[in-house]
């Protein structure tokens, strides 16, 4: 072998070794870690959607991303989690929509207005259309990127005394999440709103520090609220949903292909989670009823009309806070679907 042939072979060997080394280094490099914190049980619509997102995101990124899900307020409680996201202590959350009011984006409390969504079709046209997307864009100035909306469901009342009509709410101390709109709603009913972290709800009710609460059936069942409340009424008066959000600075450092995969995974998890929420709320009502620990009341159409009329003034009371134009835009969607707005 002459020197020319020898050095050519040496160069080829060096090139192949370098490529192999690079491939090995790439395949063994540390994955991108995304900490996903939330405050509810894994066996709830949000908990299941988060776990489903973890599964498909890790599969589709082929190990380049690892999702660490922390449920049940393991890392942060209600009032702490959004601040933790902004500081980068966690990368992803799915907080209830009213949480963003504390950042100055008060319009998100429009979702707390009672009976503003007369059907799931109206709700999803709002969340998946221009209204919902515009609301998510308002978070960017706060260092947050909004990716999607996830449902939990519609809320019902529980209490330690029987409730059938709005006047039965008078003087009841009702646990609520932090929301000026919900606070206003309770006061209009004559109830006394008490803000408490979701993780503390069971204890507050068990010790009679509050008389009642409002929750979707899934939350009542998974948090065993039905074990410390004697009565409930299926009012379906308010919506509880979440926005899946990420830290903006972190999100913008991700490779573009990773962001696209994660966006699609979040949207697929929304479809999965929303269907699961619908089914699980029905199943939870059955489980709560069969438990025998709580008596659930189903109001008549006439009684439901009383509830809607009693709570309709909330729209006017909070219009300055959330935006009269936003309320009107949602009511226009309802009318398009054939619902009459008083």
C-alpha positions as MATLAB code, in Angstrom:
seq = 'XXXXXXXXXXXXXXXXXXXXXXXXXXXXXXXXXXXXXXXXXXXXXXXXXXXXXXXXXXXXXXXXXXXXXXXXXXXXXXXXXXXXXXXXXXXXXXXXXXXXXXXXXXXXXXXXXXXXXXXXXXXXXXXXXXXXXXXXXXXXXXXXXXXXXXXXXXXXXXXXXXXXXXXXXXXXXXXXXXXXXXXXXXXXXXXXXXXXXXXXXXXXXXXXXXXXXXXXXXXXXXXXXXXXXXXXXXXXXXXXXXXXXXXXXXXXXXXXXXXXXXXXXXXXXXXXXXXXXXXXXXXXXXXXXXXXXXXXXXXXXXXXXXXXXXXXXXXXXXXXXXXXXXXXXXXXXXXXXXXXXX';
ca = [
       0.000    0.000    0.000;
       1.450    3.399   -0.988;
       1.258    6.475    1.221;
      -1.611    8.004   -0.806;
      -3.757    4.907   -0.411;
      -2.849    4.623    3.282;
      -3.806    8.194    4.130;
      -7.022    7.937    2.080;
      -8.031    4.866    4.051;
      -7.084    6.599    7.300;
      -9.230    9.627    6.398;
     -12.233    7.463    5.548;
     -11.840    5.564    8.810;
     -11.630    8.779   10.787;
     -14.773   10.127    9.078;
     -16.770    6.993    9.812;
     -15.635    6.987   13.438;
     -16.633   10.646   13.826;
     -20.083   10.033   12.352;
     -20.639    7.001   14.565;
     -19.501    8.945   17.603;
     -21.843   11.827   16.763;
     -24.783    9.476   16.314;
     -24.042    7.793   19.631;
     -23.729   11.151   21.363;
     -27.021   12.313   19.826;
     -28.885    9.163   20.829;
     -27.626    9.314   24.404;
     -27.971   13.064   24.976;
     -30.164   14.137   27.875;
     -33.841   14.583   26.997;
     -35.661   17.894   27.389;
     -37.482   17.794   30.731;
     -40.933   19.369   31.011;
     -42.399   19.534   34.515;
     -46.206   19.556   34.282;
     -47.828   20.515   37.584;
     -51.538   20.412   38.416;
     -53.733   20.416   41.520;
     -56.243   17.596   40.940;
     -56.292   13.822   41.223;
     -54.775   11.783   38.364;
     -58.142   10.043   38.011;
     -59.942   13.209   36.841;
     -60.402   14.581   33.303;
     -57.426   16.943   33.706;
     -55.299   14.273   35.350;
     -56.044   11.752   32.618;
     -55.474   14.297   29.853;
     -52.100   15.210   31.366;
     -51.069   11.549   31.520;
     -52.295   10.972   27.952;
     -50.285   13.996   26.776;
     -47.186   12.635   28.519;
     -47.576    9.264   26.795;
     -48.054   10.520   23.247;
     -45.544   13.392   23.534;
     -42.782   11.069   24.682;
     -43.638    8.522   21.984;
     -43.766   11.075   19.173;
     -40.530   12.816   20.162;
     -38.832    9.408   20.399;
     -37.328   10.115   23.772;
     -36.130   13.641   23.018;
     -38.679   14.984   25.531;
     -39.609   13.640   28.954;
     -42.779   14.873   30.655;
     -42.836   14.747   34.453;
     -46.436   15.074   35.713;
     -46.987   16.220   39.301;
     -50.704   15.931   40.314;
     -52.619   16.714   43.512;
     -50.702   19.922   44.339;
     -47.510   17.907   44.902;
     -45.461   20.915   43.832;
     -47.737   23.947   44.105;
     -51.223   24.891   45.295;
     -53.732   26.992   43.340;
     -52.330   30.415   44.173;
     -48.696   29.378   43.733;
     -48.610   27.533   40.438;
     -48.928   30.413   37.946;
     -46.158   32.366   39.668;
     -43.997   29.231   39.612;
     -44.580   28.952   35.869;
     -43.591   32.565   35.257;
     -40.384   32.038   37.237;
     -39.582   28.880   35.270;
     -39.785   26.571   38.294;
     -42.170   24.462   36.203;
     -42.590   24.520   32.452;
     -46.242   23.562   31.975;
     -49.557   23.941   33.809;
     -53.272   23.536   33.178;
     -54.765   25.993   35.694;
     -58.436   26.830   35.916;
     -59.211   29.813   33.710;
     -60.004   32.272   36.488;
     -56.399   31.980   37.741;
     -55.256   34.358   34.997;
     -57.226   37.243   36.478;
     -54.525   37.572   39.128;
     -52.099   38.392   36.303;
     -54.314   41.242   35.160;
     -56.052   39.284   32.379;
     -59.480   39.579   33.981;
     -61.311   38.626   30.777;
     -60.711   34.949   31.543;
     -63.263   35.198   34.342;
     -65.939   35.376   31.645;
     -65.851   31.568   31.800;
     -67.110   31.807   35.400;
     -70.351   33.593   34.499;
     -73.252   31.264   35.358;
     -75.165   29.754   32.446;
     -73.216   31.730   29.826;
     -72.572   28.429   28.017;
     -75.979   26.804   27.446;
     -74.422   23.800   25.696;
     -71.095   22.104   25.008;
     -71.423   23.128   21.363;
     -71.487   26.809   22.317;
     -68.619   26.325   24.746;
     -66.365   24.631   22.197;
     -67.123   27.128   19.461;
     -65.892   29.777   21.882;
     -62.784   27.928   23.103;
     -61.744   26.592   19.703;
     -62.611   29.703   17.700;
     -61.388   33.309   17.488;
     -62.728   34.278   20.931;
     -60.760   31.613   22.748;
     -57.588   32.087   20.696;
     -57.627   35.836   21.263;
     -57.861   35.293   25.015;
     -54.854   32.954   24.968;
     -52.801   35.533   23.054;
     -53.323   38.013   25.904;
     -51.136   35.816   28.112;
     -47.992   36.311   26.052;
     -47.232   39.692   27.622;
     -47.187   37.874   30.969;
     -44.473   35.452   29.849;
     -46.941   32.647   29.135;
     -47.926   30.825   25.957;
     -51.470   29.415   25.859;
     -51.739   26.186   23.878;
     -55.268   24.803   24.333;
     -58.378   24.582   26.493;
     -59.251   21.430   28.405;
     -62.700   20.751   29.908;
     -63.548   19.507   33.333;
     -67.294   19.994   33.154;
     -70.258   21.871   34.535;
     -70.569   22.469   38.264;
     -73.238   21.455   40.740;
     -73.815   22.604   44.309;
     -73.305   20.498   47.414;
     -74.180   21.548   50.968;
     -74.934   20.368   54.471;
     -78.572   21.376   54.039;
     -81.060   20.764   51.253;
     -81.022   23.075   48.231;
     -83.797   23.129   45.619;
     -84.321   26.753   44.591;
     -82.051   29.824   44.627;
     -83.483   31.163   47.874;
     -82.181   28.031   49.645;
     -78.649   29.390   49.181;
     -79.203   32.279   51.596;
     -76.479   32.540   54.268;
     -74.727   29.340   53.185;
     -70.928   29.609   53.392;
     -69.833   28.316   49.979;
     -66.241   27.350   49.199;
     -65.168   28.880   45.890;
     -61.973   29.249   43.922;
     -60.453   32.687   43.575;
     -62.728   34.538   41.146;
     -64.482   37.883   41.488;
     -67.192   36.626   39.131;
     -67.919   33.555   41.242;
     -67.793   35.717   44.362;
     -70.398   38.029   42.808;
     -72.553   35.055   41.797;
     -72.646   33.666   45.322;
     -73.517   37.061   46.821;
     -76.353   37.542   44.328;
     -77.751   34.219   45.568;
     -77.455   35.424   49.169;
     -74.631   32.984   49.950;
     -71.344   33.839   51.658;
     -68.378   33.029   49.386;
     -65.203   31.645   50.971;
     -62.046   31.326   48.874;
     -60.099   28.172   49.663;
     -57.380   26.237   47.837;
     -58.809   23.217   46.042;
     -56.498   20.876   47.950;
     -58.056   22.052   51.227;
     -61.700   21.743   50.159;
     -62.383   18.372   51.787;
     -60.992   19.485   55.149;
     -62.889   22.783   55.050;
     -66.163   20.939   54.494;
     -65.366   18.131   56.914;
     -64.691   20.579   59.754;
     -67.753   22.710   58.882;
     -65.558   25.724   58.174;
     -67.781   26.001   55.085;
     -71.328   24.755   54.497;
     -71.048   23.838   50.846;
     -69.181   24.078   47.575;
     -69.554   24.047   43.805;
     -67.716   21.447   41.734;
     -68.107   19.212   38.707;
     -69.147   15.692   39.740;
     -65.675   14.318   38.935;
     -64.080   16.578   41.531;
     -66.747   15.746   44.089;
     -66.146   12.022   43.660;
     -62.340   11.969   43.444;
     -61.954   14.349   46.400;
     -64.613   12.428   48.395;
     -66.609   15.613   48.926;
     -69.803   13.556   48.802;
     -68.690   11.895   52.043;
     -68.764   15.194   53.961;
     -71.850   16.786   52.362;
     -75.428   15.653   52.922;
     -77.119   17.203   49.897;
     -76.441   18.186   46.299;
     -78.365   19.712   43.409;
     -77.638   19.195   39.712;
     -77.747   22.824   38.599;
     -74.956   22.655   35.991;
     -74.744   26.391   36.598;
     -71.088   27.076   35.865;
     -68.266   25.808   33.709;
     -64.900   24.655   35.006;
     -62.178   24.471   32.401;
     -58.444   24.854   32.077;
     -55.894   26.427   29.776;
     -52.770   24.418   29.022;
     -49.932   26.915   29.251;
     -46.131   26.911   29.076;
     -43.392   29.260   30.159;
     -42.783   31.513   27.129;
     -39.001   31.780   27.484;
     -38.683   27.991   27.792;
     -41.034   27.361   24.867;
     -39.073   29.615   22.546;
     -35.832   27.737   23.240;
     -37.311   24.456   21.982;
     -36.484   23.284   18.451;
     -39.281   24.104   16.028;
     -39.985   20.459   15.219;
     -40.358   19.668   18.935;
     -42.798   22.556   19.418;
     -44.954   21.337   16.527;
     -45.056   17.802   17.929;
     -45.979   19.068   21.396;
     -48.684   21.402   20.041;
     -50.312   18.527   18.199;
     -50.019   16.294   21.250;
     -51.702   18.955   23.417;
     -54.570   19.264   20.918;
     -54.972   15.483   20.730;
     -54.985   15.360   24.527;
     -57.744   18.005   24.492;
     -59.949   15.810   22.309;
     -59.238   12.830   24.534;
     -59.714   14.790   27.763;
     -62.909   16.579   26.740;
     -64.614   13.353   25.757;
     -63.384   11.759   28.962;
     -64.734   14.709   30.979;
     -68.203   14.258   29.504;
     -68.267   10.533   30.236;
     -66.641   10.733   33.667;
     -69.028   13.399   34.955;
     -71.983   11.180   34.100;
     -70.291    8.182   35.717;
     -69.334   10.218   38.788;
     -72.963   11.259   39.311;
     -73.907    7.577   39.292;
     -71.115    6.724   41.737;
     -72.028    9.584   44.051;
     -75.671    8.519   44.046;
     -74.835    4.870   44.700;
     -72.537    5.818   47.577;
     -75.601    6.574   49.684;
     -73.724    9.302   51.558;
     -75.348   12.245   49.782;
     -78.843   12.975   48.494;
     -78.798   14.460   44.979;
     -81.722   16.530   43.763;
     -82.590   17.000   40.084;
     -84.440   20.297   39.618;
     -87.484   20.510   37.360;
     -87.357   22.662   34.183;
     -89.310   25.326   36.068;
     -86.804   25.283   38.923;
     -83.874   25.509   36.502;
     -85.532   28.587   35.000;
     -85.532   30.113   38.476;
     -81.795   29.441   38.794;
     -81.037   30.986   35.398;
     -83.111   34.066   36.150;
     -81.595   34.480   39.606;
     -78.063   34.369   38.215;
     -78.592   36.309   34.982;
     -77.829   39.693   36.661;
     -74.231   38.499   37.097;
     -73.579   39.345   33.443;
     -74.330   43.028   34.005;
     -72.590   43.130   37.387;
     -69.256   41.885   35.988;
     -69.379   43.438   32.506;
     -66.889   46.160   33.426;
     -64.496   43.559   34.804;
     -64.479   40.984   32.001;
     -65.660   43.159   29.109;
     -69.172   43.841   27.862;
     -68.085   43.186   24.272;
     -66.721   39.767   25.235;
     -69.957   38.816   26.996;
     -71.946   39.946   23.956;
     -69.714   37.944   21.595;
     -70.350   34.768   23.589;
     -74.084   35.478   23.772;
     -74.061   35.928   19.980;
     -72.622   32.417   19.640;
     -75.427   31.111   21.873;
     -78.082   32.831   19.773;
     -76.549   31.403   16.611;
     -77.094   27.965   18.124;
     -80.731   28.772   18.815;
     -80.572   29.767   22.483;
     -82.522   32.802   23.609;
     -80.596   35.305   25.712;
     -82.685   37.347   28.159;
];
